[in-house]
Short mmCIF file of C-alpha atoms in Angstrom, two decimals:
data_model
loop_
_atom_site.label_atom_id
_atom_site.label_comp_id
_atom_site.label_asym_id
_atom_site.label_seq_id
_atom_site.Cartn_x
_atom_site.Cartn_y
_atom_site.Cartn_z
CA UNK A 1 62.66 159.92 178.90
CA UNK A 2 65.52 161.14 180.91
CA UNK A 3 67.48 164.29 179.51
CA UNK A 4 70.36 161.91 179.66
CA UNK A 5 70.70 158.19 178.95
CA UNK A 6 74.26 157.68 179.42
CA UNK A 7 76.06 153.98 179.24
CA UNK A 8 77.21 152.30 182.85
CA UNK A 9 78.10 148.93 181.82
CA UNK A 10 79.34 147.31 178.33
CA UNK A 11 80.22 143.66 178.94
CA UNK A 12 81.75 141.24 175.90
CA UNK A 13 80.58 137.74 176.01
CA UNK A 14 82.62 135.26 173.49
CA UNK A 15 80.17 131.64 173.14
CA UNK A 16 79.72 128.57 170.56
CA UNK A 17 76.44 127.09 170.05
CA UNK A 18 77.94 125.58 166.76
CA UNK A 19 79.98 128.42 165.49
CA UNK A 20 82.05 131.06 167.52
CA UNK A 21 80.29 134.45 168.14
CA UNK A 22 81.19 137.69 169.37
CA UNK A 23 78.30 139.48 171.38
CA UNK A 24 78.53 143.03 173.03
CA UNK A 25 75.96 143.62 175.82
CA UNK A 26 75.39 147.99 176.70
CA UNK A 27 73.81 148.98 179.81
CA UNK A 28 72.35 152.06 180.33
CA UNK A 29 71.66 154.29 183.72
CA UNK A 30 68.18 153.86 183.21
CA UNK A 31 68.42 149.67 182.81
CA UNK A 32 68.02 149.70 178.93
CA UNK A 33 70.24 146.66 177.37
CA UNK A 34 71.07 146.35 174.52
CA UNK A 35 72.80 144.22 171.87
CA UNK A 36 75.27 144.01 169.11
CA UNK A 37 77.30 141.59 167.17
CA UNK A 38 80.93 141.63 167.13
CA UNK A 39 81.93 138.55 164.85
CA UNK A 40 85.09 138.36 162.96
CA UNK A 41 85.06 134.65 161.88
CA UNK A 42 88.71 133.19 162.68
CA UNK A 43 89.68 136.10 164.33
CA UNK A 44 87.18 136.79 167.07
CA UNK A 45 89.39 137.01 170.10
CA UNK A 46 90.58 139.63 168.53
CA UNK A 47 87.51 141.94 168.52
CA UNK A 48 86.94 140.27 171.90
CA UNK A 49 90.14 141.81 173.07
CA UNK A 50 89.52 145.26 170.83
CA UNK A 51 86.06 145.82 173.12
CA UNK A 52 87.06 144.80 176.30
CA UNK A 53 90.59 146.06 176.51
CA UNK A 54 90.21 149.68 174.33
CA UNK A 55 86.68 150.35 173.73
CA UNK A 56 84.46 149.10 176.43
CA UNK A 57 85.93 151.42 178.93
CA UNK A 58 85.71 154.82 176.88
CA UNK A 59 82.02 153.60 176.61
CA UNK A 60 81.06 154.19 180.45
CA UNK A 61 79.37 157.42 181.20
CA UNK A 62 78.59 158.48 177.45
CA UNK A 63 75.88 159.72 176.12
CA UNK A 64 73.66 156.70 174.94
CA UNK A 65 71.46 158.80 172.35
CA UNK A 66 74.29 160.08 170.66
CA UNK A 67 75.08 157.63 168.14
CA UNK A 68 76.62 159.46 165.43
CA UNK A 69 79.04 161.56 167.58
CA UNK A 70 80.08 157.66 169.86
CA UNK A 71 80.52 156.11 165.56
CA UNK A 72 82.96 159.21 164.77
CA UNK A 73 84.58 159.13 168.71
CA UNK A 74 85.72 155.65 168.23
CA UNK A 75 86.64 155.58 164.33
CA UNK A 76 88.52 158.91 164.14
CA UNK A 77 89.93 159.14 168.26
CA UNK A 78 91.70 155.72 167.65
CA UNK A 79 94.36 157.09 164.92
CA UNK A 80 94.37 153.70 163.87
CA UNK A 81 91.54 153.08 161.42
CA UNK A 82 89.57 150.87 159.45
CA UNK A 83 89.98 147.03 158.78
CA UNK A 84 87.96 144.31 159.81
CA UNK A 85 88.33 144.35 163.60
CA UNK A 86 88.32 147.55 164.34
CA UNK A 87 84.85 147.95 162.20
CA UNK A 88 83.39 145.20 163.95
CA UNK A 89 84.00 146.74 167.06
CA UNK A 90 82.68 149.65 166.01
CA UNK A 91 79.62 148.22 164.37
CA UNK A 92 78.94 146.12 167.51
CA UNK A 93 78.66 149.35 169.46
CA UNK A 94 76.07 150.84 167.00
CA UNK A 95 73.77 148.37 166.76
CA UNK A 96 73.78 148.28 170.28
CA UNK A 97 72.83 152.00 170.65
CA UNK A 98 70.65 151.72 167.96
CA UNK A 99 68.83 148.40 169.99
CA UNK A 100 68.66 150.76 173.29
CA UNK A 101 67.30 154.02 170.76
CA UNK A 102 64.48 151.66 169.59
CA UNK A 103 63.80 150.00 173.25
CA UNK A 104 63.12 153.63 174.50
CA UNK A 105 60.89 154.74 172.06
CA UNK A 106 59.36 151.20 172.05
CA UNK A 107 59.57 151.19 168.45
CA UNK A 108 61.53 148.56 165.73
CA UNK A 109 64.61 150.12 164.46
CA UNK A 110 63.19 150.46 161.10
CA UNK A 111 61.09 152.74 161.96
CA UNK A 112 63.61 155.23 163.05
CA UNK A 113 65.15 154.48 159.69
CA UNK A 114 62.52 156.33 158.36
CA UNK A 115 59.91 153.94 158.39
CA UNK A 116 59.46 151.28 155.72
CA UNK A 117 60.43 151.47 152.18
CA UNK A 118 58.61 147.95 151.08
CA UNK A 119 56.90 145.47 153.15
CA UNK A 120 59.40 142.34 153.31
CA UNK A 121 62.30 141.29 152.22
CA UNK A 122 63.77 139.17 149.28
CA UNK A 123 66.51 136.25 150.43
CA UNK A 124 68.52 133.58 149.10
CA UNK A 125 69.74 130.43 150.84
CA UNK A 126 72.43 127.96 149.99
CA UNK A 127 72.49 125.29 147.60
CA UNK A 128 75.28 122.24 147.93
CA UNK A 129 75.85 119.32 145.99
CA UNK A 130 79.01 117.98 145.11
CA UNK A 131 77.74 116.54 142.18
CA UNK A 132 75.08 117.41 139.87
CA UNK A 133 72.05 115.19 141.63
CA UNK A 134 73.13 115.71 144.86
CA UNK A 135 73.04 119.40 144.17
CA UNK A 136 69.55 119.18 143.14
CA UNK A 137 68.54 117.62 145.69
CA UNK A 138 69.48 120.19 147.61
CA UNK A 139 67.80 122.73 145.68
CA UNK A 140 64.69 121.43 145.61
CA UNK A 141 64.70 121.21 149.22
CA UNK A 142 65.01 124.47 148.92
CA UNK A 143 62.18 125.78 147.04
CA UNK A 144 60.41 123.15 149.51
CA UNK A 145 61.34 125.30 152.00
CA UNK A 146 60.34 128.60 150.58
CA UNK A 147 63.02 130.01 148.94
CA UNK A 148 63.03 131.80 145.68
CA UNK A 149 66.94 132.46 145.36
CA UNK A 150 69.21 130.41 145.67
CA UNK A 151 73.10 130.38 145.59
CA UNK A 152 74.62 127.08 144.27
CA UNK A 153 78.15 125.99 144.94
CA UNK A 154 79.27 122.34 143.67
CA UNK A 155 82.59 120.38 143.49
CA UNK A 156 85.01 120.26 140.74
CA UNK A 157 86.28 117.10 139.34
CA UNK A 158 89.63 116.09 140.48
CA UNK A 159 89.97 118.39 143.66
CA UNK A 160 89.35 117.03 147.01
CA UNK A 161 88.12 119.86 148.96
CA UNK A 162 86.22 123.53 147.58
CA UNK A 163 84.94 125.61 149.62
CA UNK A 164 81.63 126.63 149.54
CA UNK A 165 80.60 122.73 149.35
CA UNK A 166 81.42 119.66 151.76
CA UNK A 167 81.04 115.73 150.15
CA UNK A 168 78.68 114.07 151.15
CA UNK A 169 77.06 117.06 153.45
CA UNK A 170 73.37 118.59 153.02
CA UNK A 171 74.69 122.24 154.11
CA UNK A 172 78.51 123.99 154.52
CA UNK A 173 79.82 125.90 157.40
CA UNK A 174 82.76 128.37 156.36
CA UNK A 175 85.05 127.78 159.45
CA UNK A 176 86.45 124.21 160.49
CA UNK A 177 87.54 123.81 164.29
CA UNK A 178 91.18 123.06 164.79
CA UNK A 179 94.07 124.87 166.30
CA UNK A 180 95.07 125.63 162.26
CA UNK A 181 93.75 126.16 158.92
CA UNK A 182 92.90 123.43 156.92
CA UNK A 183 94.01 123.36 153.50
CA UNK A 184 92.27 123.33 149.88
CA UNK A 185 93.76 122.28 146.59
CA UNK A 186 92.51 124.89 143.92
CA UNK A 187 92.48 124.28 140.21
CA UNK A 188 91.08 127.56 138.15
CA UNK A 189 90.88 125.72 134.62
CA UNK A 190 89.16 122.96 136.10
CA UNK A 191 86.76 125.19 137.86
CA UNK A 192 86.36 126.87 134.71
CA UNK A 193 85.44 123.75 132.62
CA UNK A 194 83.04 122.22 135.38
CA UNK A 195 81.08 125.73 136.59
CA UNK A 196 79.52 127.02 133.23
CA UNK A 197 78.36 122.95 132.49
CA UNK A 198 77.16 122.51 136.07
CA UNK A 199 75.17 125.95 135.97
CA UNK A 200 73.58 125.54 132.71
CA UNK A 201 72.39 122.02 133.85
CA UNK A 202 70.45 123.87 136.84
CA UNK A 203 69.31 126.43 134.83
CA UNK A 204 67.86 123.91 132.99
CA UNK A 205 66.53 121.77 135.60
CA UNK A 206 64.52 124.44 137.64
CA UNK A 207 63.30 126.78 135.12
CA UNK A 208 63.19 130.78 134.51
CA UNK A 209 61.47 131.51 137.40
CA UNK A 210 63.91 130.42 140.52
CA UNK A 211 66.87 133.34 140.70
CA UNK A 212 69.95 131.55 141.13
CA UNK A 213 73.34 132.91 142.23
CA UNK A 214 76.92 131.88 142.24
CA UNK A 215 79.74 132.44 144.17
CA UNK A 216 83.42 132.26 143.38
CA UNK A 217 84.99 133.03 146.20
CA UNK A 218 87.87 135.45 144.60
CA UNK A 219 89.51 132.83 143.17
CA UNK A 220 90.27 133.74 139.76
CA UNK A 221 92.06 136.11 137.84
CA UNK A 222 90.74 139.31 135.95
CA UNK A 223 90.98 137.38 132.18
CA UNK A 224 89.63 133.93 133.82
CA UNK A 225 86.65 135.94 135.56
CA UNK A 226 85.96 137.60 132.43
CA UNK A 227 85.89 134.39 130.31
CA UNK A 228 83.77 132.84 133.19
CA UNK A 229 81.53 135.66 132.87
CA UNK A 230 80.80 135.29 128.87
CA UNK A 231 80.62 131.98 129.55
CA UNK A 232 77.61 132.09 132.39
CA UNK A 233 75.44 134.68 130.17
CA UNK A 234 73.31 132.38 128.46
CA UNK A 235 72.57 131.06 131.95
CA UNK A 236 70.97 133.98 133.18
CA UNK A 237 72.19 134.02 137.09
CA UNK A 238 70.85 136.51 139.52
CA UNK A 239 74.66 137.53 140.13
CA UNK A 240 78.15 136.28 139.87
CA UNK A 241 79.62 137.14 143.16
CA UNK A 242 83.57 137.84 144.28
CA UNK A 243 84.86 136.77 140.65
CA UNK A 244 88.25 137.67 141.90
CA UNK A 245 89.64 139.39 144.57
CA UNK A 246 88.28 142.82 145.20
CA UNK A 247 91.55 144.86 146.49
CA UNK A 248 92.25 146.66 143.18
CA UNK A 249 88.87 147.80 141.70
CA UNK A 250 90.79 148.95 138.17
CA UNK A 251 90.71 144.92 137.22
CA UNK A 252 87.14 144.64 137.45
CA UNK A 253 86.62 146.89 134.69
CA UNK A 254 87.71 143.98 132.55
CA UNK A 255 85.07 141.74 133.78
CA UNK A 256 82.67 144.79 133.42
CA UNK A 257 83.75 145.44 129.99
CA UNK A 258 83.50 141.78 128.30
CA UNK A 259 79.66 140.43 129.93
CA UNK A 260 76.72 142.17 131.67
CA UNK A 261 76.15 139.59 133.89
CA UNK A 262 75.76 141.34 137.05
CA UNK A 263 78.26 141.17 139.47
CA UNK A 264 78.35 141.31 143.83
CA UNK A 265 81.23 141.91 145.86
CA UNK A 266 81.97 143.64 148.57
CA UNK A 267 81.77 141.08 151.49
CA UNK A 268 85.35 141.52 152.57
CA UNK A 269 85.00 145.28 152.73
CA UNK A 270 84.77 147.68 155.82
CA UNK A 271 84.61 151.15 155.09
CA UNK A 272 83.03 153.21 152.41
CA UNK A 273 86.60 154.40 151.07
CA UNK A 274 86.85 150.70 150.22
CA UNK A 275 83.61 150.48 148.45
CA UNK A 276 83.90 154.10 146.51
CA UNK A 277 85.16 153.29 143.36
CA UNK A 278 83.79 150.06 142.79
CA UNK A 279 80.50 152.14 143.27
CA UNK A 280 81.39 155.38 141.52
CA UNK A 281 82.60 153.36 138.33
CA UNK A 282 79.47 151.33 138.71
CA UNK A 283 81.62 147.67 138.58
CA UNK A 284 79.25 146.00 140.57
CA UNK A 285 75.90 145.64 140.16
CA UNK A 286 75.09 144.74 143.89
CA UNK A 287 77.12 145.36 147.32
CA UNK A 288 78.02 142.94 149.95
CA UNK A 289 78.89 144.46 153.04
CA UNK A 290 78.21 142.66 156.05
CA UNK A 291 76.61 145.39 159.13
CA UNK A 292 78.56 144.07 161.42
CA UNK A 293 82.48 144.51 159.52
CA UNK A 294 81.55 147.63 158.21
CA UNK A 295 81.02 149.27 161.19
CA UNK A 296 77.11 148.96 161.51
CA UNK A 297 73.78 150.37 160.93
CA UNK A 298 75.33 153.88 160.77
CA UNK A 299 77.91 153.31 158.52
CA UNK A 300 76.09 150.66 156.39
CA UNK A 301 74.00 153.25 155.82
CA UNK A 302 76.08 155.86 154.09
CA UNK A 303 77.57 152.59 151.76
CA UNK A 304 73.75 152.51 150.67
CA UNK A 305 73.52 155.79 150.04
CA UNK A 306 76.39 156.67 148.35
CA UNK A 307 75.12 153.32 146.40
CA UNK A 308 71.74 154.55 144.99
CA UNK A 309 73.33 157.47 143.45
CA UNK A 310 75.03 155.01 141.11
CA UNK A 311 72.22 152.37 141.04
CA UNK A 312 74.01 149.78 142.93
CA UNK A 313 71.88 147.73 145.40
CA UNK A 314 72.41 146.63 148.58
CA UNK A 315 72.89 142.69 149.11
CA UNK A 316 74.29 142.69 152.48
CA UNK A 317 76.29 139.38 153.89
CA UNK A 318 74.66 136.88 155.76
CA UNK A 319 76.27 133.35 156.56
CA UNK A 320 76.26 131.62 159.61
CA UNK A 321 79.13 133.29 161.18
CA UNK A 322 77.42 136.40 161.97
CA UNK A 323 74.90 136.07 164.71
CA UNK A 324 71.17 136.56 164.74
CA UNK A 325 71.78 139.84 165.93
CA UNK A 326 73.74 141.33 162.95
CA UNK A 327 70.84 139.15 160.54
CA UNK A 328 68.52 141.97 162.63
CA UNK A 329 70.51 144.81 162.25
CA UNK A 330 70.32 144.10 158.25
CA UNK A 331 66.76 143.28 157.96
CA UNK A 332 65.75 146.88 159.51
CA UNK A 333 68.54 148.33 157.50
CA UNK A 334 66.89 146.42 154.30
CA UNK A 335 63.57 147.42 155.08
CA UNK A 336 64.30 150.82 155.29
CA UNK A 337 66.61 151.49 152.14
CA UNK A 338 64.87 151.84 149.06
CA UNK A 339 67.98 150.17 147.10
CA UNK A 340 68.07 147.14 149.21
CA UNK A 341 67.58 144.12 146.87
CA UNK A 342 68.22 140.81 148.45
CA UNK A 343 69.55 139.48 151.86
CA UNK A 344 71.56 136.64 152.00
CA UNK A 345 70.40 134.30 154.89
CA UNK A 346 72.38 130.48 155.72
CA UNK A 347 70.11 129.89 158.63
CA UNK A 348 71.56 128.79 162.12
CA UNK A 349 71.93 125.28 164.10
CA UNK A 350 69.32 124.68 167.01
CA UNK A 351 72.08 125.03 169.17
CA UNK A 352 72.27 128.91 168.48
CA UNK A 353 68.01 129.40 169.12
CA UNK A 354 69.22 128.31 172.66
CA UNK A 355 71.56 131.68 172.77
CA UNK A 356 69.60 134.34 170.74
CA UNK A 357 65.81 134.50 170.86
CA UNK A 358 65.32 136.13 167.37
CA UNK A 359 61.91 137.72 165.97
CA UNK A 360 62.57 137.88 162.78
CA UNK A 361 60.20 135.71 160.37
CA UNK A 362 60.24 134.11 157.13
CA UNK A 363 57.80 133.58 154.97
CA UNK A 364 57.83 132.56 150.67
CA UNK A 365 60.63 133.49 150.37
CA UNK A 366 60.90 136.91 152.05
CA UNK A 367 62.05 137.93 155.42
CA UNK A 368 60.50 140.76 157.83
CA UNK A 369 62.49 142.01 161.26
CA UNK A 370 59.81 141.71 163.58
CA UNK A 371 57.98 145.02 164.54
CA UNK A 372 59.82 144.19 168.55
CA UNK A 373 61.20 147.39 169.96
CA UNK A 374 64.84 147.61 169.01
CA UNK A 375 66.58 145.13 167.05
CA UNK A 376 64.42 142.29 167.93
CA UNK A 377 66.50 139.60 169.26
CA UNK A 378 67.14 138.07 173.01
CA UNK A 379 70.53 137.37 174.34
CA UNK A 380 70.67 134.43 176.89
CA UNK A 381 74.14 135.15 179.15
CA UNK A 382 73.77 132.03 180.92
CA UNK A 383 73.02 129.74 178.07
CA UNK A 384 75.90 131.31 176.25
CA UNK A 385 78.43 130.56 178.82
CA UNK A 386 77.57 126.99 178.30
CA UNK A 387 79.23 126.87 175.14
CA UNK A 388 83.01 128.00 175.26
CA UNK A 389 84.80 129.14 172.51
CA UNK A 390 86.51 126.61 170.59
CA UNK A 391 89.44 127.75 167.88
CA UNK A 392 88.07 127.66 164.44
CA UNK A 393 89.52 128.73 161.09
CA UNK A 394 88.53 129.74 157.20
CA UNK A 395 90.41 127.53 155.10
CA UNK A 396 93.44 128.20 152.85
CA UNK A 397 93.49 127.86 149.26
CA UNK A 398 96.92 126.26 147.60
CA UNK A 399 97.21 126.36 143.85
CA UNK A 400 98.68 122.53 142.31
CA UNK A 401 101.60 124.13 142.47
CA UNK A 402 101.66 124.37 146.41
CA UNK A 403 101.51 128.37 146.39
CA UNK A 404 98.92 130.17 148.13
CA UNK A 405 96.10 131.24 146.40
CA UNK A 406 94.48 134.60 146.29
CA UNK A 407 91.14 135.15 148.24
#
């Protein structure tokens, strides 16, 4: 091993193979690569432009080993911190390090985690149906496939569009291409007559033994999440996720106060200043960062940690729009971190196997991260550039009124 690995090259690459991703490629002086994931989903030139312009150049010449001291260079020398793209930018970085760190010693990340603290990995998948049959449909295809958790989102009588769910479509991709948003009708108190029917009818249909989850997306207010929360007791989910949205952590101790269902959030969060009360009052039962926005395996880390003190466990995000490499970065995270419960995992389009070669397996309903050196997944720069970015966007929710609603 040389005394000193430093970086010589850090190149951005921006591609589509069905959804828009954000990939970071580090060099090193002794031709180590390696990889991290960038993605900001509707927002990605952004990060694009935050590497390339800022943080890609204060990269060449350091120190490759030194991954702690490059996390702290680029969060505290900017001034400007946290927030979505900066953390991405950051978290790309990290796993990239922590790729070349496991390349060198020809070992899988995990194991310089600390080795592992369980053998695999619990997941859950997606269930859509925009009516009851169609829903079970695709839950049964499902636990056909493997799975023994499974989220399920559904439509809501007199509303066009929900998101989480398409009409007529076996699976749902967050982002819609377009040069603009498109634009959802939202109606809470029909949400809140249709959900606790529709989720009792599952419960029903599939038994004690499959965990199911729900997600509401933040979309309703502390008293309606509360009442939603009484009401969805008897149906014993696995969690309730984002019952409203998560900015002020004081209004979930309603919620908290009037059920024990348990309760995820945290996917929209970046730092661990963000997470601290929610996880020092103990509001949540399970956290949702996604590696890659909150600032990666370093920083993920300390969230879990400070975590386990309070007996919150980790559920990290995992749709579509993060790439195979960030789905990596969690696994070894996961399968080091004794408070790690459940990953979430959407799957990807053929299209993206053509981009990322990943190593990662699943089997009954558990995933593993591949015992590769590093992170475990292949980046193809020439089949990338076949697929150039297209503009995509998250929807926007408008109340019947016509004003915007809250994430």
């Amino acid at each position: 091993m040389p005394a000193n690995r430093t970086i010589t090259a850090a190149e951005v690459f921006v591609s589509s193979p069905s959804r828009n991703y954000v990939t970071l490629k580090i060099t090193t002086s002794d031709g180590l690569v390696g990889y991290g994931d960038a993605t900001v989903n509707g927002r990605e030139l952004s990060v694009a432009s935050y590497l390339k312009d800022h943080l890609c150049p204060a990269l060449i010449g350091r120190d490759a080993e030194r991954i702690e001291d490059t996390w702290q260079f680029f969060y505290k020398g900017a001034y400007w911190r946290r927030g979505p793209i900066t953390m991405a930018a950051i978290g790309a970085i990290d796993m990239a390090l922590w790729d070349i760190k496991g390349k060198a010693a020809d070992m899988p990340v995990y194991q310089l985690l600390g080795g592992a603290a369980r053998d695999k990995i619990l997941t859950y998948t997606h269930a859509t149906g925009w009516g009851f049959e169609e829903l079970m449909d695709s839950v049964a295809q499902r636990q056909a496939e493997g799975f023994r958790a499974v989220r399920v989102q559904f439509g809501v009588p007199g509303l066009e569009k929900v998101y989480g769910v398409t009409r007529g479509a076996a699976t749902y991709e967050p982002a819609g291409r377009g040069i603009g948003p498109v634009t959802e009708e939202w109606d809470s108190a029909a949400y809140l007559r249709t959900a606790p029917q529709m989720l009792a009818r599952v419960r029903d249909a599939v038994g004690d033994e499959l965990h199911l989850l729900h997600d509401v997306h933040h979309r309703l207010t502390p008293s309606e999440a509360a009442r939603l929360a009484q009401d969805l007791e008897a149906v014993r989910l696995f969690w309730l996720e984002d019952v409203m949205p998560a900015e002020n952590p004081l209004l979930l101790r309603q919620v908290r106060n009037q059920s024990t269902i348990p309760l995820a959030i945290g996917e929209v969060f970046n730092t661990i200043w963000d997470c601290q009360q929610i996880l020092t009052e103990r509001l949540v039962d399970y956290i949702r960062c996604a590696v890659v926005h909150a600032g990666g395996i370093s920083h993920m880390r300390k969230i879990l940690a400070l975590a386990e003190v309070f007996n919150v466990q980790g559920a990290p995000h995992g749709p579509s729009d993060v790439s195979p490499i960030n789905m990596a970065a969690s696994l070894h995270l996961g399968l080091a971190t004794s408070n790690f419960a459940i990953q979430e995992h959407m799957g990807y389009g053929p299209l993206v196997s053509e981009v990322f070669t990943s190593h990662y397996t699943f089997n009954d309903g558990y995933l593993h991260p591949s015992d590769k050196p590093g992170l475990g997944v292949e980046f193809d720069e020439k089949a990338a550039r076949k697929f150039e970015y297209k503009q995509a966007y998250l929807p926007v929710a408008r109340n019947l009124d016509g004003s915007v609603k809250d994430w």
